[in-house]
PDB file of C-alpha atoms (C1' of nucleotides) in Angstrom:
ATOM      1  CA  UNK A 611      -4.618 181.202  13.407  1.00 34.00           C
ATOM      2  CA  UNK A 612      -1.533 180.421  12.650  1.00 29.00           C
ATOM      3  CA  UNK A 613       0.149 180.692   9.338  1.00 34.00           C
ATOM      4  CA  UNK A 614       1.535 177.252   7.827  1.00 37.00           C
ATOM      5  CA  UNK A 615       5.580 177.201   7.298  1.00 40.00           C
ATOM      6  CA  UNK A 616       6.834 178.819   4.098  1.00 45.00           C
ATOM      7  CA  UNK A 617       8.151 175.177   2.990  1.00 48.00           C
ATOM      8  CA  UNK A 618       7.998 171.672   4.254  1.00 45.00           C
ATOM      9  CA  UNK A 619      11.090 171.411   6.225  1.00 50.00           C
ATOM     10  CA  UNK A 620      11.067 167.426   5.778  1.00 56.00           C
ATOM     11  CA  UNK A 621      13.747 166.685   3.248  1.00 69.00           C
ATOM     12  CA  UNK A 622      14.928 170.190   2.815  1.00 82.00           C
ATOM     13  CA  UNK A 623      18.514 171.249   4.115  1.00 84.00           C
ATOM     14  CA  UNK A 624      19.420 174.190   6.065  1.00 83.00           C
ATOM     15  CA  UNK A 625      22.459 175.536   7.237  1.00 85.00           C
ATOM     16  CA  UNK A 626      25.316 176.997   5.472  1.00 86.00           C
ATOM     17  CA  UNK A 627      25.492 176.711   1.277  1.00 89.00           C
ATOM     18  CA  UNK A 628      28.034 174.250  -0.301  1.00 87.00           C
ATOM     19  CA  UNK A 629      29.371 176.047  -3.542  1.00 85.00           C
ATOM     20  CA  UNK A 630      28.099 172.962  -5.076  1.00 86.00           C
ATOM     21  CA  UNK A 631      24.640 174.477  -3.947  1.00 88.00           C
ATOM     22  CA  UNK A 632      25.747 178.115  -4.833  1.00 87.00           C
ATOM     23  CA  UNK A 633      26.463 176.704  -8.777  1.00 87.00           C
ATOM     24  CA  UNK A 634      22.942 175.294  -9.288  1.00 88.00           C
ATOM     25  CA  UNK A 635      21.342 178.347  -8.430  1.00 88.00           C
ATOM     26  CA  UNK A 636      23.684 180.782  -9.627  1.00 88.00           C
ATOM     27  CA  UNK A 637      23.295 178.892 -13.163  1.00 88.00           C
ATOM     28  CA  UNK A 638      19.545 178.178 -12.908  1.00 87.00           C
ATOM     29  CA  UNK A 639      19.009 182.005 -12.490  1.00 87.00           C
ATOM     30  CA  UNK A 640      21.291 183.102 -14.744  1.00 85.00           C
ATOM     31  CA  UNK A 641      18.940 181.031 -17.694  1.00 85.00           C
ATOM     32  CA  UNK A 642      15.838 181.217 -16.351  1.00 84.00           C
ATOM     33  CA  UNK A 643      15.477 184.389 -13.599  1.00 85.00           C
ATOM     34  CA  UNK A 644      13.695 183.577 -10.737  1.00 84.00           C
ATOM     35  CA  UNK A 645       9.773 184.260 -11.834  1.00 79.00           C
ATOM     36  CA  UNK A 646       9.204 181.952  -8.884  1.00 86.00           C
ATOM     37  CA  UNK A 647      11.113 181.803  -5.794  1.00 88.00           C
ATOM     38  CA  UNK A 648       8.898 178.293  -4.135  1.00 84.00           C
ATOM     39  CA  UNK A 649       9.160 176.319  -7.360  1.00 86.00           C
ATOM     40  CA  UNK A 650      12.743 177.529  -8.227  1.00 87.00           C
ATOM     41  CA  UNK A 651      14.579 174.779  -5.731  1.00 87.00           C
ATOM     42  CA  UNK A 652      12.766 172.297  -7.400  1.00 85.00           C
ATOM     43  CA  UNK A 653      13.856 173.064 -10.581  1.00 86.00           C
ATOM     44  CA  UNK A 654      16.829 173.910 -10.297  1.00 88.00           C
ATOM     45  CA  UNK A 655      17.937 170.631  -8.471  1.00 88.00           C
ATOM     46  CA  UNK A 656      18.140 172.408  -5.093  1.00 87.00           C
ATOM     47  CA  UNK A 657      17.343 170.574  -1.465  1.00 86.00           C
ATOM     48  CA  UNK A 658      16.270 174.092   0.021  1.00 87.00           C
ATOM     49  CA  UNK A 659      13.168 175.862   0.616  1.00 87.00           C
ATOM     50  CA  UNK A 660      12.505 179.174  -1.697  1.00 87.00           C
ATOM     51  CA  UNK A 661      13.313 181.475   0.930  1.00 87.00           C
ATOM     52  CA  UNK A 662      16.528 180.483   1.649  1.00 88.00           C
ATOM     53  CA  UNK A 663      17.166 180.295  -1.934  1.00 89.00           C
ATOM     54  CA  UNK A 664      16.183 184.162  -2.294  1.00 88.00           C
ATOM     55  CA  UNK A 665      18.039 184.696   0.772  1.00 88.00           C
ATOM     56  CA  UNK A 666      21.265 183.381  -0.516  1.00 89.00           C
ATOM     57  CA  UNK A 667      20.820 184.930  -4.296  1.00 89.00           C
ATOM     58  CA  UNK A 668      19.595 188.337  -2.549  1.00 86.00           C
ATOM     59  CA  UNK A 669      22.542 188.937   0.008  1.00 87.00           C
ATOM     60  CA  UNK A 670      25.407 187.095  -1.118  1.00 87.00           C
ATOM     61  CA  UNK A 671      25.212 185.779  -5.266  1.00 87.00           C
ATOM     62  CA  UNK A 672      23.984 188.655  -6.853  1.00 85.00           C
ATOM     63  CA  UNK A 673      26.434 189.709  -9.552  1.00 83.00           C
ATOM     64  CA  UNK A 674      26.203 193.342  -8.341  1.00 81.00           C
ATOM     65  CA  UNK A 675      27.213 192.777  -4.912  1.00 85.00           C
ATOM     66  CA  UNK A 676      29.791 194.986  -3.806  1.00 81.00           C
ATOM     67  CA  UNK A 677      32.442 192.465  -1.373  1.00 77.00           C
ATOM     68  CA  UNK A 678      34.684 194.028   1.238  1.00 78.00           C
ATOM     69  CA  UNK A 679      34.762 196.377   3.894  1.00 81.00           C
ATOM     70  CA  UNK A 680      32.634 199.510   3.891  1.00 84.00           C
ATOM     71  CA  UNK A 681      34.178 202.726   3.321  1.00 83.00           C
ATOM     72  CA  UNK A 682      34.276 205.203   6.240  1.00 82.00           C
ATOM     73  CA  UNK A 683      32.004 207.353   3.090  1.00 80.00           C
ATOM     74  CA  UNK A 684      29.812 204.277   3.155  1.00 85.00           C
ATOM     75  CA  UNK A 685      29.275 204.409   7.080  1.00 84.00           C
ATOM     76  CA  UNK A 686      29.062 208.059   7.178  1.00 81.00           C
ATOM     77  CA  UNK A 687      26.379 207.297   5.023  1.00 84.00           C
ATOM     78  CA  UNK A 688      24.723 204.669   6.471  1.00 86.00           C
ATOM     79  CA  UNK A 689      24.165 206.628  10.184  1.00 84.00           C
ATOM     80  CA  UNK A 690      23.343 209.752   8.461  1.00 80.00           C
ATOM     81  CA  UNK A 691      20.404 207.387   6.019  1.00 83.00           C
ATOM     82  CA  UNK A 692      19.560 206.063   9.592  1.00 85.00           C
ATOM     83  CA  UNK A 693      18.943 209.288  11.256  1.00 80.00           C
ATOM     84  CA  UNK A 694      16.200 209.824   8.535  1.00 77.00           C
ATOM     85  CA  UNK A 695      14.972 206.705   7.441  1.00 81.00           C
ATOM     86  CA  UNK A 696      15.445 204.457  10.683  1.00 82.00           C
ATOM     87  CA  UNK A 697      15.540 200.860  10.695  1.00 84.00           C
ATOM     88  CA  UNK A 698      14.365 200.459   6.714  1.00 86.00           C
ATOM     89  CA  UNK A 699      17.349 198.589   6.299  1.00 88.00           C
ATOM     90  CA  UNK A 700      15.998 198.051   2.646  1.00 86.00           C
ATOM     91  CA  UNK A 701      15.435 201.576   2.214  1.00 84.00           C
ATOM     92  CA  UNK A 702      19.282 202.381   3.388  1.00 85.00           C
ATOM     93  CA  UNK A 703      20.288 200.041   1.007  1.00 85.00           C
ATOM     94  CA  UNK A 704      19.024 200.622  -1.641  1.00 82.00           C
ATOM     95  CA  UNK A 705      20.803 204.239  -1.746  1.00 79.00           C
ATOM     96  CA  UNK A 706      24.431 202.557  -0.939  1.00 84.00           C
ATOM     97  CA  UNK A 707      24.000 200.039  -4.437  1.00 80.00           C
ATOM     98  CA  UNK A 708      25.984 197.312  -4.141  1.00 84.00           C
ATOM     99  CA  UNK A 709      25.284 196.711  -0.532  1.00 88.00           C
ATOM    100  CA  UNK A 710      22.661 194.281   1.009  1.00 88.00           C
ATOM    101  CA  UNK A 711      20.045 195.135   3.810  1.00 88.00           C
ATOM    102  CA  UNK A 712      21.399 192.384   5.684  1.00 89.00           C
ATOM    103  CA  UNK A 713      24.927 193.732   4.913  1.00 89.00           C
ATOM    104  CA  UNK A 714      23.756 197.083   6.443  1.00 90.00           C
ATOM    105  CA  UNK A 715      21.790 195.771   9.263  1.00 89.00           C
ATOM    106  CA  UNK A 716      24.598 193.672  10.582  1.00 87.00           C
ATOM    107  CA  UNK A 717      27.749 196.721  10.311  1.00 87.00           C
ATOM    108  CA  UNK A 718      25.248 198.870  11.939  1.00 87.00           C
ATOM    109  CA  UNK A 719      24.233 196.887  15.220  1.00 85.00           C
ATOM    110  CA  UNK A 720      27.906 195.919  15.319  1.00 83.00           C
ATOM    111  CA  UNK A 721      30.076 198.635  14.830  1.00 80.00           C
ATOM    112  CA  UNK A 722      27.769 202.340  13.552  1.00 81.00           C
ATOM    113  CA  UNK A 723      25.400 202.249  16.486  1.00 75.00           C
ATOM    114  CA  UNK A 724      29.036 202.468  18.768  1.00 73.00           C
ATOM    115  CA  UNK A 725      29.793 204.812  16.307  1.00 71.00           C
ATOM    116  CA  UNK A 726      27.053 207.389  16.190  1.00 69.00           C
ATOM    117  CA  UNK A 727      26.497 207.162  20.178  1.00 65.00           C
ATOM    118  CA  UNK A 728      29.640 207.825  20.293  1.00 64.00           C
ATOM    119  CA  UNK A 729      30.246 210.618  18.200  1.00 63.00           C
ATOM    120  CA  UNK A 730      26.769 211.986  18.819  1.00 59.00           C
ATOM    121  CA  UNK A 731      26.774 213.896  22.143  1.00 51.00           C
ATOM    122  CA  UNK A 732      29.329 216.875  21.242  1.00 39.00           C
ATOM    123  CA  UNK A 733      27.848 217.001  17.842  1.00 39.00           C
ATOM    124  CA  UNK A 734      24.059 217.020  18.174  1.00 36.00           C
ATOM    125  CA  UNK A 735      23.042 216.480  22.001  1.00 33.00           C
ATOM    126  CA  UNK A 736      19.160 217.643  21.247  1.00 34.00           C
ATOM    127  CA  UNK A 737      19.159 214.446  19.307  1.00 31.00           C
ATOM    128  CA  UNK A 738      17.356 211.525  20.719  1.00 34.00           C
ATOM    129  CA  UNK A 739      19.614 208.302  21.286  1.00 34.00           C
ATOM    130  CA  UNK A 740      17.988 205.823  19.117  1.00 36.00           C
ATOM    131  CA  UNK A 741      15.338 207.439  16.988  1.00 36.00           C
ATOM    132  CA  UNK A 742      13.205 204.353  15.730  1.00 34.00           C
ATOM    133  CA  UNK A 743      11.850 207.027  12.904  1.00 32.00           C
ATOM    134  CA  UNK A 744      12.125 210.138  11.057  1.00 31.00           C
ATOM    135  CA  UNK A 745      10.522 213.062  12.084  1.00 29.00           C
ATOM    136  CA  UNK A 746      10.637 214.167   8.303  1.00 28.00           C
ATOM    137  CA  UNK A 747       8.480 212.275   5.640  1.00 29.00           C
ATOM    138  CA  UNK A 748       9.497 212.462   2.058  1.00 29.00           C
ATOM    139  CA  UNK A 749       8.081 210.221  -0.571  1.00 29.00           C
ATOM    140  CA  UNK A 750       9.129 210.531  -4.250  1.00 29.00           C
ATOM    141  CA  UNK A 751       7.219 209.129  -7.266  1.00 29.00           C
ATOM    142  CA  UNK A 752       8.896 207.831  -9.928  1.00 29.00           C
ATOM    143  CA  UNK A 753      10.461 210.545 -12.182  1.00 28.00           C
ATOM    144  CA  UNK A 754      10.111 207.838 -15.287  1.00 30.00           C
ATOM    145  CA  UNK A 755       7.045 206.033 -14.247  1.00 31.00           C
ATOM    146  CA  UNK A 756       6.230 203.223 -16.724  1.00 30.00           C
ATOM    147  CA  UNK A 757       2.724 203.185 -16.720  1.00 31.00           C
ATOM    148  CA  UNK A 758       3.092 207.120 -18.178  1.00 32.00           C
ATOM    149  CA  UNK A 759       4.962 205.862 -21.193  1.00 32.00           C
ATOM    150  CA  UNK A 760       2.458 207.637 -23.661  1.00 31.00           C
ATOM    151  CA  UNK A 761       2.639 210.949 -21.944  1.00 28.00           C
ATOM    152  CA  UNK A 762       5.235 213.207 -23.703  1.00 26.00           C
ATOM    153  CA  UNK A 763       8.694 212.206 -22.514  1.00 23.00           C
ATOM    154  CA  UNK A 764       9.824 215.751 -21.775  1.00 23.00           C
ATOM    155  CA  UNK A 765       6.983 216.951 -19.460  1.00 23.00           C
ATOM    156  CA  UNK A 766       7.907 217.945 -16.451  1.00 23.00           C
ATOM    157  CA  UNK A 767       8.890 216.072 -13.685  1.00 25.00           C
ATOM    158  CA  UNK A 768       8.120 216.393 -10.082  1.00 24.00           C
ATOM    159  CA  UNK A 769       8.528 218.337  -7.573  1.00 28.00           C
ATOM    160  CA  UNK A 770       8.101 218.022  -3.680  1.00 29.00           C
ATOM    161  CA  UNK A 771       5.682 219.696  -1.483  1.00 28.00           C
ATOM    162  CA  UNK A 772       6.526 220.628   1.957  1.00 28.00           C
ATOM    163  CA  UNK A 773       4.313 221.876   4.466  1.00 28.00           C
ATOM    164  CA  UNK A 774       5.635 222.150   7.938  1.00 28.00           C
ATOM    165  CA  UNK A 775       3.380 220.661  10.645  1.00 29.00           C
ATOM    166  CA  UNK A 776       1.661 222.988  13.331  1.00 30.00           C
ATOM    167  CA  UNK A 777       4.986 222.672  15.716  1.00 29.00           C
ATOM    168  CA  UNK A 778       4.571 223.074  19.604  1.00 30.00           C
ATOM    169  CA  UNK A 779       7.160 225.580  19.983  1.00 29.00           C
ATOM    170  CA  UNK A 780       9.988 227.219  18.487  1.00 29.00           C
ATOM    171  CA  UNK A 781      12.448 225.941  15.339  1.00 29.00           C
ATOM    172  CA  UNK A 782      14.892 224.929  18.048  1.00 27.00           C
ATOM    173  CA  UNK A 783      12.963 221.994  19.073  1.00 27.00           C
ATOM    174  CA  UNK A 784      13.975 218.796  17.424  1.00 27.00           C
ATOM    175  CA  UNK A 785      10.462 217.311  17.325  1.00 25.00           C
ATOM    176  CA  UNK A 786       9.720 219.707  14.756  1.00 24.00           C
ATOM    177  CA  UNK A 787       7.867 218.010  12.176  1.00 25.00           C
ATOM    178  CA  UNK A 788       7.573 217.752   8.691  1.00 26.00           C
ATOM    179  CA  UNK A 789       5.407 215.791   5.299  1.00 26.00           C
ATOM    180  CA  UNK A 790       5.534 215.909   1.863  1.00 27.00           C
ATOM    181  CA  UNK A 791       3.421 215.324  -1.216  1.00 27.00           C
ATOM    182  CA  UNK A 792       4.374 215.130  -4.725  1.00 28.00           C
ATOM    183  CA  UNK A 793       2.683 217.590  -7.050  1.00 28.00           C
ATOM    184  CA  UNK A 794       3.450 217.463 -10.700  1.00 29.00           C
ATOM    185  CA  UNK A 795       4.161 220.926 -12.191  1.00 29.00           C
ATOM    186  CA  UNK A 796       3.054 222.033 -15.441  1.00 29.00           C
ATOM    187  CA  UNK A 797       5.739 224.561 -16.267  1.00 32.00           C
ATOM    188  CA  UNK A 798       8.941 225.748 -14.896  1.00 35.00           C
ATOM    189  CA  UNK A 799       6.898 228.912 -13.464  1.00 35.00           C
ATOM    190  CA  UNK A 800       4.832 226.949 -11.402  1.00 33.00           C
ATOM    191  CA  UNK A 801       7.523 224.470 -10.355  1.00 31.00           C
ATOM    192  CA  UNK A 802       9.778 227.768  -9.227  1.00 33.00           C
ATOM    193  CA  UNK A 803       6.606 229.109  -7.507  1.00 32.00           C
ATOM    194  CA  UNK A 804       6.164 225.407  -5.748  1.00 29.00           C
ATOM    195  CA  UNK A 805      10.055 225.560  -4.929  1.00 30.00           C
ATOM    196  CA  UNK A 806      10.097 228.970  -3.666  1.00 30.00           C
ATOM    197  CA  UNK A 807       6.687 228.307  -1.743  1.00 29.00           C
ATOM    198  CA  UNK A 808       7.540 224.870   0.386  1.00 29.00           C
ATOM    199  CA  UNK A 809      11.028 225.528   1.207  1.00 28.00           C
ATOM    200  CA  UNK A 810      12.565 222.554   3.445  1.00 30.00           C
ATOM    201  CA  UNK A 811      14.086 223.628   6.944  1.00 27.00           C
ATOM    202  CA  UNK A 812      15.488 220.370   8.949  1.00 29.00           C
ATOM    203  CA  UNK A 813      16.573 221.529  12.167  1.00 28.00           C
ATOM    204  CA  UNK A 814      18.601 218.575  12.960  1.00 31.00           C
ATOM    205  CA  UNK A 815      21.622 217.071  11.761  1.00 28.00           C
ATOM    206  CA  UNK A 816      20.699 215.494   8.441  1.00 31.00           C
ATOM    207  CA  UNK A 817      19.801 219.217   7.296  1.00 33.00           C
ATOM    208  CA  UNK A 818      22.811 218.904   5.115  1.00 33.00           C
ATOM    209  CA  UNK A 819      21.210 216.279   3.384  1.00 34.00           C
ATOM    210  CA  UNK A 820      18.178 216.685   0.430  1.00 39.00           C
ATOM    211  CA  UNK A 821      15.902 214.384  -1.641  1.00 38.00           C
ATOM    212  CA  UNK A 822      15.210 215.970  -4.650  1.00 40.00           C
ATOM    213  CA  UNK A 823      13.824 215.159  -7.871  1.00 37.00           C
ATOM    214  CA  UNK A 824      15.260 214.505 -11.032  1.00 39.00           C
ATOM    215  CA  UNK A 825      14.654 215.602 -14.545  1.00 38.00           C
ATOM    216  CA  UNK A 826      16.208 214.312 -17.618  1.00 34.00           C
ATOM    217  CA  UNK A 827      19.354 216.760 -17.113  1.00 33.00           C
ATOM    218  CA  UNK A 828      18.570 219.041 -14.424  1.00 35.00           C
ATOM    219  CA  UNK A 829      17.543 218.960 -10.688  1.00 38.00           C
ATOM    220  CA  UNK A 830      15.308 221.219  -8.512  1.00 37.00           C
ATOM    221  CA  UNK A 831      16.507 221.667  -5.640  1.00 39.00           C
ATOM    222  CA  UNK A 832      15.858 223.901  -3.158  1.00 35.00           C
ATOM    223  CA  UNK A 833      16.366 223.808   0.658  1.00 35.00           C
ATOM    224  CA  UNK A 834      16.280 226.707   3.234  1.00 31.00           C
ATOM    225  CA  UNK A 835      19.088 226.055   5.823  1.00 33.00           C
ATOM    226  CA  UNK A 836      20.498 229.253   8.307  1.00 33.00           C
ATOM    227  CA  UNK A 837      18.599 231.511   5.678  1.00 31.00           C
ATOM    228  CA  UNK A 838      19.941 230.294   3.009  1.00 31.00           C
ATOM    229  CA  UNK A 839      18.480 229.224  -0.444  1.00 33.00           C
ATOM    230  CA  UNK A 840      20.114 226.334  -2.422  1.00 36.00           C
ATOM    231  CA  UNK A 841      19.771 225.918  -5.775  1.00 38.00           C
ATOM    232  CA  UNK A 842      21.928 223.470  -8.073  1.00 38.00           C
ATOM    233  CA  UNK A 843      22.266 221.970 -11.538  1.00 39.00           C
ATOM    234  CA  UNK A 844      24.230 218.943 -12.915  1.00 38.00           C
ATOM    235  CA  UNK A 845      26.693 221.578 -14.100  1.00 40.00           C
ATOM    236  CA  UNK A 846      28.303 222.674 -10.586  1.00 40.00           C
ATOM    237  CA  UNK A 847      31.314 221.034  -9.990  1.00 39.00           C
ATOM    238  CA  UNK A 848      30.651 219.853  -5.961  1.00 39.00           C
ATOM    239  CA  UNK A 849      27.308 218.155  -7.136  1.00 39.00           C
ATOM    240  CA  UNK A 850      28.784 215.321  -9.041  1.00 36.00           C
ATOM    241  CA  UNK A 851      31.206 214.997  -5.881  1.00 40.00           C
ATOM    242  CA  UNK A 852      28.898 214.427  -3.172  1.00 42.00           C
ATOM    243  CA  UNK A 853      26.414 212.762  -5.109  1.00 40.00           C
ATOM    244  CA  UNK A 854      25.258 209.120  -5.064  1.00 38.00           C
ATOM    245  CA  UNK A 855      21.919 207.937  -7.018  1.00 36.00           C
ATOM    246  CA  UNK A 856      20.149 205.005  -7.279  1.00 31.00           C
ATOM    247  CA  UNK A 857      17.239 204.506  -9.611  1.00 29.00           C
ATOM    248  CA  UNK A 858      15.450 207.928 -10.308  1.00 31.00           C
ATOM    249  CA  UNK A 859      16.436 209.244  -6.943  1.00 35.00           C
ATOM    250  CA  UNK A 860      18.944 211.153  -5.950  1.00 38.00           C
ATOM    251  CA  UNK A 861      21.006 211.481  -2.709  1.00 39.00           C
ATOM    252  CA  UNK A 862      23.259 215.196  -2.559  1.00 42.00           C
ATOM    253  CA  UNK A 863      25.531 215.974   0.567  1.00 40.00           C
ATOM    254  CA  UNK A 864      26.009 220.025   0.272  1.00 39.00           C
ATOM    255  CA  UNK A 865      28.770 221.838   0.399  1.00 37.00           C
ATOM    256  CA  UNK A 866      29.627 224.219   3.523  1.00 36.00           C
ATOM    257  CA  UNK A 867      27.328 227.155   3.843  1.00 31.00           C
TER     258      UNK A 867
ATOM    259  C1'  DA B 907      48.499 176.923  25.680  1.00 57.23           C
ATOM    260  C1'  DA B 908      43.856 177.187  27.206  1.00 57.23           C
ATOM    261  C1'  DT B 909      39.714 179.494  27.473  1.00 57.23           C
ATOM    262  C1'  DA B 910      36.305 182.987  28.047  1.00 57.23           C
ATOM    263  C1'  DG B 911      34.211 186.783  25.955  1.00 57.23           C
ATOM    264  C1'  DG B 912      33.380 189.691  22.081  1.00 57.23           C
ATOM    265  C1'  DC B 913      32.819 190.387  17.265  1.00 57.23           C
ATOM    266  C1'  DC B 914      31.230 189.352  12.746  1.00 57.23           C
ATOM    267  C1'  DC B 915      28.157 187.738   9.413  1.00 57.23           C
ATOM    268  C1'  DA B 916      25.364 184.253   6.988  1.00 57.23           C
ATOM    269  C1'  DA B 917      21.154 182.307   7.629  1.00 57.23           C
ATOM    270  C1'  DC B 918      16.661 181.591   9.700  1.00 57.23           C
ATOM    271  C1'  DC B 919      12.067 183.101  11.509  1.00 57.23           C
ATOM    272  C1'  DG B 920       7.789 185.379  11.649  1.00 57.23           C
ATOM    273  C1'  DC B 921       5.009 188.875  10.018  1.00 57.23           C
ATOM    274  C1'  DG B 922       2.861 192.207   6.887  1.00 57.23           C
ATOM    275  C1'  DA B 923       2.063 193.625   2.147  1.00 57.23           C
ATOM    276  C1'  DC B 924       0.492 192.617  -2.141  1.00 57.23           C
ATOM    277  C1'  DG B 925      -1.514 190.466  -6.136  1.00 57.23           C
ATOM    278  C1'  DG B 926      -4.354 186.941  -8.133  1.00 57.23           C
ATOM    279  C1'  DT B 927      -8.562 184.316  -7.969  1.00 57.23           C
TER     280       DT B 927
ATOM    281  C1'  DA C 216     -14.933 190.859   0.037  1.00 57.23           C
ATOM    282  C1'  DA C 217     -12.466 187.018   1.398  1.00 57.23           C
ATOM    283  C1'  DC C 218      -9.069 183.831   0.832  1.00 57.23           C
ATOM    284  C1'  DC C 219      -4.632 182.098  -0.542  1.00 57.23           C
ATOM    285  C1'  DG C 220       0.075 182.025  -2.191  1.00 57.23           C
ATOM    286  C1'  DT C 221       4.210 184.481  -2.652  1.00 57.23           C
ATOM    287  C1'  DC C 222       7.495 187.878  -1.691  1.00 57.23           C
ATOM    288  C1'  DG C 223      10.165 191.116   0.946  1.00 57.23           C
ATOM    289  C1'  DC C 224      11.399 193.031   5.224  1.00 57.23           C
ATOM    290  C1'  DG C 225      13.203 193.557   9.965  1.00 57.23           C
ATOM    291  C1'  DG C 226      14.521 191.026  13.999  1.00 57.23           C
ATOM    292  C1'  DT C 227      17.073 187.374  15.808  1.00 57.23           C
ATOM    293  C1'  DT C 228      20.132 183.421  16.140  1.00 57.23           C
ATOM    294  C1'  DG C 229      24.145 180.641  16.083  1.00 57.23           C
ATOM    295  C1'  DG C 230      28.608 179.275  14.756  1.00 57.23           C
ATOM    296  C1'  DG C 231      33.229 180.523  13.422  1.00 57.23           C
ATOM    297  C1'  DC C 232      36.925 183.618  14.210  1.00 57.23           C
ATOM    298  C1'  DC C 233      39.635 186.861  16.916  1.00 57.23           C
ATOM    299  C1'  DT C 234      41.546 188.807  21.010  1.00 57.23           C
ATOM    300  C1'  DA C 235      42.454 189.504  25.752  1.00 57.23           C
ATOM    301  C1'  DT C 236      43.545 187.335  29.964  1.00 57.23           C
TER     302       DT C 236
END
DNA sequence: AATAGGCCCAACCGCGACGGT
DNA sequence: AACCGTCGCGGTTGGGCCTAT
């Protein structure tokens, strides 16, 4: 059973936008939003279907779209974020702001996949060529969820649960695996005891690499890697360095050990 | 100068998720 | 619970540009 075509494509043009088309809908959007993306051509004068309208607001109109080449920080980045989160293009780029799945999608199948397989063998040669997904599953809930508004603003955020999986043999192997729950924690003693209890060990290369969550002004973080315990604040001077955040989350490249 | 091949990137396609009824 | 409409995502395509021969 086939699904019917997102729009009618009698009548409706395709193909590269004119800026003529690029005005009407930057201008329709910029009064009204976009509530609706299949009656928004309509209104706002526009011989295309919805999709392509989101398309074209989405990856190239979007006031907050970074232009230009990537940095070599960005594409660093981009294969590390791949190593972990795979082809969730969306998820990659939504921790690089400013940059568009598409954007991402198309730099890495035309220049980062080169440059990881190349780059990869002396570096990490237990690593699989083209891992399709991460063998380490961390989900975050929103630090300042919305539909908690009446709860008291300073309770305490939370914190991530690790268990490692029964693994077939020793930490050496690289199919080691890993998941994660959210717990909330009532008190800074419990969230230590939570830290100090489900401490993170990625025996791969992204190990240099944590999520963590975020409080109002201070971070938990802890993460076991060659025996050793990491803990940080806002205040130390390499964390605002190597950080990059999006939304509530946080992204943190650590120092050398 | 011509052209073949590769690269780049905007745009399209099809599918799954999700929310409303 | 089932259906339907909409949205967002990942995969793919195709055309323009660049470079090597």
């Amino acid at each position: 059973m086939g699904r019917s075509p997102c729009c009618e494509k009698l009548g409706l043009k395709r193909g590269p936008w004119s800026k003529e088309e690029d005005d009407l809908l930057i201008n329709y959007i910029k009064k009204n939003g976009h509530p609706n993306w299949r009656a928004l051509p309509k209104l706002a004068g526009l011989l295309r279907c919805g999709k392509s309208c989101r398309l074209r607001w989405t990856n190239y109109l979007r006031p907050d779209i970074k232009r230009g080449n990537f940095t070599h920080q960005e594409e660093d980045i981009i294969i590390k974020l791949h190593q972990v989160l795979g082809n969730s293009w969306s998820a990659i780029a939504a921790r690089l702001p400013g940059r568009t799945d598409n954007e991402i999608k198309n730099i890495w199948h035309t220049r980062l996949k080169k440059k990881r397989n190349e780059s990869q063998p002396q570096e990490t040669p237990h690593i699989q060529s083209e891992p399709e997904s991460s063998n380490v599953d961390i989900h975050l809930e929103e630090a300042n969820n919305s539909k908690d508004n009446n709860s008291e603003i300073s309770s305490p955020k939370i914190n991530t649960e690790i268990q490692q999986q029964p693994s077939s043999s020793s930490s050496t192997s690289s199919s080691s695996e890993y998941s994660c729950s959210n717990t909330t924690a009532t008190s800074s003693e419990s969230r230590n005891q939570i830290m100090s209890d489900n401490l993170l060990e990625v025996d791969d290369i992204w190990s240099e690499v944590v999520w963590a969550p975020v409080d109002d002004n201070y971070l938990d973080l802890s993460l076991m890697e060659d025996n050793y315990q990491i803990n940080c604040s806002f205040n130390d001077d390499w964390f605002w360095d190597d950080l990059f955040t999006r939304s509530n989350e946080l992204m943190l490249e650590l120092p050398e050990l």
